[in-house]
């Protein structure tokens, strides 16, 4: 990244991690100049340098050799076979033939088009929007619901608060926290690394500034979690290192103190909550004989009982915000800490007051805590999908492995569809999914896999038909997000690499062969669509500049809505503003959830012993709890080859952080190459000894590109993809969310010959 003024030839652009103007020479990015409006530009911008002409770009359409030879069918070597370069005309015809075959023989219920992924910023060339629109014109597809980010809460919170994602988008704003919050208890921290990123872009990164200002003003910030780095040391005043997976026990014990010492707000429970009796019985041990006292919790979570009691006293005596990160729910029984956090906030009686109550996702993503615009952003219409079948997003491997099998989801009994063709555009399942050996086996059962990608990611390598996509700097687009203060004219800065085409052009060509072009394009070119989408947005407010003025100016400012307080209206008048729960109130226990009879998600917050934690039998073999969380040096797996991401590697691999005592016990030093393993797989990693972690806990980020070492079982990844180690189970039968945040592992020094990272070079072509 370069500071200072951009060159005169460059135009504005934006990314999920910030707005910038690129310096481009000979078709590639040589420098990135952050937006002058950004007080804290993200170093992730540095990954863009050299990314347009990188050797991992896909130069032309490719078809897997075996698919070309044998046609569609299960492929035990998919992901290991060479590719054959073909021309656009040929690939379009072959793809159209295959789509025709599948739609006519098996119907749209046999096409999986969920195609989860962040792809790039830009409202029109939004890869998921494009693929969904395209498949809808063919008759529809099996979709996915919920996200890998917050899928567990997205299903739980409607039962508790009457809304899921909407609630997460209207958290109390940072300026309100700054003014009113006296104590902020950050369960899972407020990790700075995640705040650089927001879907659609953040022109001004302000969150870290807000945290620093809160600390300077005297707000007490307490980190509850096993990794000291999850709340910047400069701002946090206290660290309570709970054991991973035990947050629900810790939170219930705080509730226990409030109840047994009469420090809770009985009136708030009576006027704003439902189901208090059942949950109080549980807290006091009247229903199961075990009071959820600090002493009970201390045994489980490792935090001293007196420290828990003292924290409860402080919370009850001042304006307190309880924040809960998304990582808490990206785990087995992930509903419980979130529900327990809401219960704790309800007992304190500060929900809906400025600076009090709870927040979910501060620090999990850059735009949480910033008020969202109320107008609709320019959005490509996706058409109508007549297929009702949808899977919870993180159940993809189950679906492919067990067609026709039944599963539970949010009170319903469902059946997995039988998939003949997977279409992926703008995501990397071999990054975002868990237990990658299992996903690989599942993926190889599908007769045809189609992927659009700019780069030879693991997802592209595991496809049959690969269409080379442009990257965002190679096309014009409009950048906007629900909280960004600017709409950005994303000017193309370079010609498409080799034969790469944008997703819209690729889909239009296939649609032309299939006779659906008119429905797909509506007769518009990409440039026409930009103007059309912008004009639709402008129609909301006549004061907005016309398209040409916007395009020439590069950005138009979008005023932020005023700061808000979560559930303020409901607090003020619960009868006039009831929640969309059966009672109209906050459901501290839910008769609906209880009626499902799920042992892994009972009707009120409960601590449930995870299968993988320090206390489980399995810890005898794999004694370290691995935190598998989002990376600081890139967005997910994007541009892992970029400069900034590469600089973060240790011994050329993804770093693994380990406490000094655990390192000494294993004879490890910083810089050593190690194997991180369990019985699902293993990966190589570079050691970083770090006292900022609790003993017994190690941390590795997601996003290193899967690079299987040939002929090694179970799967060994040479690059350090942490999802070879995580468990592929739903968080519970209620939400079936992603449970990839933690796993039990062991670490040992790597003594053999050092395997090459195949993912760092393109696959073989013939
Ligand atoms: P990305 O790396 O962003 O990851 O998973 P996701 O699949 O979103 O993938 C986006 C892909 O789109 C990249 O390969 C990029 O090259 C491609 N792309 C970019 N622009 C275009 C374009 O214009 N067209 C096309 N066709 N492709 C394009 C993220 C997911 O991972 C998320 S959101 C979360 S929160 C989860 N987090 C965790 C976690 O904490 N722990 C574990 N163990 N696992 C996780 N997985 C989840």
mmCIF file of N, CA and C and ligand atoms in Angstrom, residues 116-120 125 127 148-149 330 424-429 431-434 452-455 457 469-472 475 503 628-630 635-638 702 705 722-723 726 738 740-741, ligand 1:
data_model
loop_
_atom_site.group_PDB
_atom_site.id
_atom_site.type_symbol
_atom_site.label_atom_id
_atom_site.label_comp_id
_atom_site.label_asym_id
_atom_site.label_seq_id
_atom_site.Cartn_x
_atom_site.Cartn_y
_atom_site.Cartn_z
ATOM 1 N N UNK A 116 -22.549 -20.127 -1.993
ATOM 2 C CA UNK A 116 -22.225 -19.170 -0.927
ATOM 3 C C UNK A 116 -20.867 -18.509 -1.157
ATOM 4 N N UNK A 117 -20.741 -17.255 -0.802
ATOM 5 C CA UNK A 117 -19.416 -16.642 -0.865
ATOM 6 C C UNK A 117 -19.463 -15.130 -0.955
ATOM 7 N N UNK A 118 -18.380 -14.518 -0.566
ATOM 8 C CA UNK A 118 -18.302 -13.055 -0.507
ATOM 9 C C UNK A 118 -17.942 -12.432 -1.843
ATOM 10 N N UNK A 119 -17.323 -13.142 -2.709
ATOM 11 C CA UNK A 119 -16.805 -12.612 -3.989
ATOM 12 C C UNK A 119 -16.295 -11.179 -3.826
ATOM 13 N N UNK A 120 -16.690 -10.273 -4.739
ATOM 14 C CA UNK A 120 -16.110 -8.931 -4.659
ATOM 15 C C UNK A 120 -17.186 -7.895 -4.373
ATOM 16 N N UNK A 125 -21.977 -6.632 -10.568
ATOM 17 C CA UNK A 125 -21.199 -7.850 -10.815
ATOM 18 C C UNK A 125 -21.072 -8.658 -9.529
ATOM 19 N N UNK A 127 -21.372 -11.837 -7.808
ATOM 20 C CA UNK A 127 -21.372 -13.163 -8.418
ATOM 21 C C UNK A 127 -22.582 -13.999 -7.995
ATOM 22 N N UNK A 148 -22.537 -18.637 6.904
ATOM 23 C CA UNK A 148 -21.469 -19.236 7.723
ATOM 24 C C UNK A 148 -21.105 -18.292 8.871
ATOM 25 N N UNK A 149 -21.382 -17.010 8.701
ATOM 26 C CA UNK A 149 -20.989 -16.035 9.719
ATOM 27 C C UNK A 149 -21.823 -16.173 10.984
ATOM 28 N N UNK A 330 -20.521 -19.825 16.308
ATOM 29 C CA UNK A 330 -20.034 -20.647 15.195
ATOM 30 C C UNK A 330 -19.411 -21.908 15.773
ATOM 31 N N UNK A 424 -21.094 -23.021 -8.854
ATOM 32 C CA UNK A 424 -20.519 -22.127 -7.830
ATOM 33 C C UNK A 424 -19.897 -20.892 -8.460
ATOM 34 N N UNK A 425 -20.210 -19.764 -7.885
ATOM 35 C CA UNK A 425 -19.781 -18.507 -8.472
ATOM 36 C C UNK A 425 -19.514 -17.509 -7.342
ATOM 37 N N UNK A 426 -18.258 -17.188 -7.087
ATOM 38 C CA UNK A 426 -17.963 -16.145 -6.105
ATOM 39 C C UNK A 426 -17.780 -16.628 -4.682
ATOM 40 N N UNK A 427 -17.400 -17.878 -4.502
ATOM 41 C CA UNK A 427 -17.148 -18.369 -3.138
ATOM 42 C C UNK A 427 -16.116 -19.478 -3.179
ATOM 43 N N UNK A 428 -15.675 -19.883 -2.024
ATOM 44 C CA UNK A 428 -14.643 -20.912 -1.964
ATOM 45 C C UNK A 428 -14.988 -21.940 -0.892
ATOM 46 N N UNK A 429 -15.824 -22.919 -1.242
ATOM 47 C CA UNK A 429 -16.235 -23.919 -0.246
ATOM 48 C C UNK A 429 -15.051 -24.677 0.354
ATOM 49 N N UNK A 431 -12.488 -23.397 1.249
ATOM 50 C CA UNK A 431 -12.009 -22.543 2.334
ATOM 51 C C UNK A 431 -13.039 -22.549 3.460
ATOM 52 N N UNK A 432 -14.323 -22.275 3.112
ATOM 53 C CA UNK A 432 -15.249 -21.931 4.197
ATOM 54 C C UNK A 432 -15.870 -23.131 4.901
ATOM 55 N N UNK A 433 -15.812 -24.307 4.282
ATOM 56 C CA UNK A 433 -16.464 -25.445 4.925
ATOM 57 C C UNK A 433 -15.495 -26.153 5.890
ATOM 58 N N UNK A 434 -16.083 -27.030 6.713
ATOM 59 C CA UNK A 434 -15.301 -27.731 7.730
ATOM 60 C C UNK A 434 -14.940 -29.144 7.237
ATOM 61 N N UNK A 452 -17.116 -20.526 -11.579
ATOM 62 C CA UNK A 452 -16.540 -19.311 -12.184
ATOM 63 C C UNK A 452 -15.552 -18.751 -11.163
ATOM 64 N N UNK A 453 -14.344 -18.487 -11.542
ATOM 65 C CA UNK A 453 -13.315 -17.960 -10.613
ATOM 66 C C UNK A 453 -12.274 -17.153 -11.372
ATOM 67 N N UNK A 454 -11.789 -16.072 -10.784
ATOM 68 C CA UNK A 454 -10.636 -15.396 -11.389
ATOM 69 C C UNK A 454 -9.329 -16.169 -11.169
ATOM 70 N N UNK A 455 -9.254 -16.911 -10.055
ATOM 71 C CA UNK A 455 -7.979 -17.516 -9.632
ATOM 72 C C UNK A 455 -8.109 -19.035 -9.504
ATOM 73 N N UNK A 457 -8.217 -21.117 -7.289
ATOM 74 C CA UNK A 457 -8.466 -21.437 -5.880
ATOM 75 C C UNK A 457 -8.726 -22.940 -5.761
ATOM 76 N N UNK A 469 -13.112 -15.789 -14.543
ATOM 77 C CA UNK A 469 -13.850 -14.550 -14.270
ATOM 78 C C UNK A 469 -12.891 -13.367 -14.192
ATOM 79 N N UNK A 470 -13.405 -12.204 -14.526
ATOM 80 C CA UNK A 470 -12.623 -10.989 -14.311
ATOM 81 C C UNK A 470 -12.603 -10.680 -12.813
ATOM 82 N N UNK A 471 -11.686 -9.821 -12.395
ATOM 83 C CA UNK A 471 -11.738 -9.290 -11.033
ATOM 84 C C UNK A 471 -12.307 -7.873 -11.099
ATOM 85 N N UNK A 472 -12.633 -7.387 -9.960
ATOM 86 C CA UNK A 472 -13.378 -6.139 -9.879
ATOM 87 C C UNK A 472 -12.679 -4.961 -10.571
ATOM 88 N N UNK A 475 -13.591 -4.257 -14.428
ATOM 89 C CA UNK A 475 -14.951 -3.970 -14.923
ATOM 90 C C UNK A 475 -15.528 -2.780 -14.166
ATOM 91 N N UNK A 503 -18.856 -12.343 -14.969
ATOM 92 C CA UNK A 503 -19.870 -13.389 -14.829
ATOM 93 C C UNK A 503 -21.091 -13.083 -15.697
ATOM 94 N N UNK A 628 -10.140 -21.686 15.418
ATOM 95 C CA UNK A 628 -10.004 -21.588 13.954
ATOM 96 C C UNK A 628 -10.835 -20.394 13.518
ATOM 97 N N UNK A 629 -10.206 -19.211 13.505
ATOM 98 C CA UNK A 629 -11.007 -17.996 13.295
ATOM 99 C C UNK A 629 -10.593 -17.227 12.040
ATOM 100 N N UNK A 630 -11.280 -16.124 11.784
ATOM 101 C CA UNK A 630 -11.050 -15.378 10.544
ATOM 102 C C UNK A 630 -9.708 -14.646 10.573
ATOM 103 N N UNK A 635 -9.027 -11.154 3.478
ATOM 104 C CA UNK A 635 -10.438 -11.430 3.703
ATOM 105 C C UNK A 635 -10.673 -12.901 3.379
ATOM 106 N N UNK A 636 -11.046 -13.675 4.388
ATOM 107 C CA UNK A 636 -11.285 -15.111 4.212
ATOM 108 C C UNK A 636 -10.097 -15.747 3.480
ATOM 109 N N UNK A 637 -10.371 -16.301 2.270
ATOM 110 C CA UNK A 637 -9.253 -16.913 1.531
ATOM 111 C C UNK A 637 -8.817 -16.039 0.367
ATOM 112 N N UNK A 638 -9.407 -14.835 0.252
ATOM 113 C CA UNK A 638 -9.155 -14.040 -0.947
ATOM 114 C C UNK A 638 -7.730 -13.494 -0.959
ATOM 115 N N UNK A 702 -8.293 -19.102 9.330
ATOM 116 C CA UNK A 702 -8.771 -19.740 8.112
ATOM 117 C C UNK A 702 -8.165 -19.032 6.905
ATOM 118 N N UNK A 705 -4.867 -21.507 1.248
ATOM 119 C CA UNK A 705 -5.464 -22.313 0.176
ATOM 120 C C UNK A 705 -5.097 -23.788 0.348
ATOM 121 N N UNK A 722 -6.791 -24.591 7.969
ATOM 122 C CA UNK A 722 -7.218 -25.055 9.281
ATOM 123 C C UNK A 722 -8.520 -25.869 9.207
ATOM 124 N N UNK A 723 -9.262 -25.714 8.124
ATOM 125 C CA UNK A 723 -10.524 -26.460 8.032
ATOM 126 C C UNK A 723 -10.333 -27.935 7.690
ATOM 127 N N UNK A 726 -11.286 -29.059 11.445
ATOM 128 C CA UNK A 726 -12.539 -28.742 12.133
ATOM 129 C C UNK A 726 -13.593 -29.807 11.859
ATOM 130 N N UNK A 738 -22.874 -23.333 11.081
ATOM 131 C CA UNK A 738 -21.463 -23.723 10.970
ATOM 132 C C UNK A 738 -20.867 -23.827 12.369
ATOM 133 N N UNK A 740 -17.481 -24.380 12.988
ATOM 134 C CA UNK A 740 -16.053 -24.512 12.689
ATOM 135 C C UNK A 740 -15.108 -23.741 13.580
ATOM 136 N N UNK A 741 -15.602 -23.077 14.609
ATOM 137 C CA UNK A 741 -14.729 -22.170 15.353
ATOM 138 C C UNK A 741 -13.686 -22.879 16.226
HETATM 139 P P1 LIG B 1 -13.895 -16.027 0.140
HETATM 140 O O1 LIG B 1 -12.470 -16.369 0.345
HETATM 141 O O2 LIG B 1 -14.306 -14.602 0.375
HETATM 142 O O3 LIG B 1 -14.644 -16.976 1.181
HETATM 143 O O4 LIG B 1 -16.235 -17.952 2.851
HETATM 144 P P2 LIG B 1 -16.183 -17.397 1.330
HETATM 145 O O5 LIG B 1 -16.425 -18.546 0.413
HETATM 146 O O6 LIG B 1 -17.049 -16.205 1.207
HETATM 147 O O7 LIG B 1 -14.366 -16.513 -1.301
HETATM 148 C C1 LIG B 1 -14.778 -15.640 -2.315
HETATM 149 C C2 LIG B 1 -14.266 -16.120 -3.692
HETATM 150 O O8 LIG B 1 -14.849 -15.318 -4.721
HETATM 151 C C3 LIG B 1 -12.776 -15.971 -3.838
HETATM 152 O O9 LIG B 1 -12.209 -17.205 -4.233
HETATM 153 C C4 LIG B 1 -12.604 -14.917 -4.955
HETATM 154 O O10 LIG B 1 -11.466 -15.106 -5.788
HETATM 155 C C5 LIG B 1 -13.892 -15.093 -5.752
HETATM 156 N N1 LIG B 1 -14.296 -13.908 -6.539
HETATM 157 C C6 LIG B 1 -14.013 -12.611 -6.301
HETATM 158 N N2 LIG B 1 -14.604 -11.815 -7.236
HETATM 159 C C7 LIG B 1 -15.286 -12.628 -8.071
HETATM 160 C C8 LIG B 1 -16.118 -12.404 -9.226
HETATM 161 O O11 LIG B 1 -16.391 -11.304 -9.636
HETATM 162 N N3 LIG B 1 -16.647 -13.489 -9.841
HETATM 163 C C9 LIG B 1 -16.401 -14.744 -9.404
HETATM 164 N N4 LIG B 1 -16.966 -15.750 -10.066
HETATM 165 N N5 LIG B 1 -15.626 -14.987 -8.310
HETATM 166 C C10 LIG B 1 -15.078 -13.949 -7.649
HETATM 167 C C11 LIG B 1 -16.281 -17.119 3.970
HETATM 168 C C12 LIG B 1 -16.903 -17.873 5.191
HETATM 169 O O12 LIG B 1 -15.976 -18.793 5.793
HETATM 170 C C13 LIG B 1 -17.389 -16.937 6.237
HETATM 171 S S1 LIG B 1 -18.276 -15.543 5.736
HETATM 172 C C14 LIG B 1 -17.255 -17.181 7.578
HETATM 173 S S2 LIG B 1 -17.704 -16.021 8.742
HETATM 174 C C15 LIG B 1 -16.787 -18.468 8.102
HETATM 175 N N6 LIG B 1 -15.726 -18.321 9.050
HETATM 176 C C16 LIG B 1 -15.081 -19.417 9.487
HETATM 177 C C17 LIG B 1 -14.407 -19.511 10.771
HETATM 178 O O13 LIG B 1 -14.383 -18.563 11.567
HETATM 179 N N7 LIG B 1 -13.820 -20.681 11.098
HETATM 180 C C18 LIG B 1 -13.822 -21.739 10.295
HETATM 181 N N8 LIG B 1 -13.189 -22.856 10.671
HETATM 182 N N9 LIG B 1 -14.416 -21.669 9.077
HETATM 183 C C19 LIG B 1 -15.051 -20.569 8.650
HETATM 184 N N10 LIG B 1 -15.659 -20.545 7.411
HETATM 185 C C20 LIG B 1 -16.529 -19.452 6.962
#
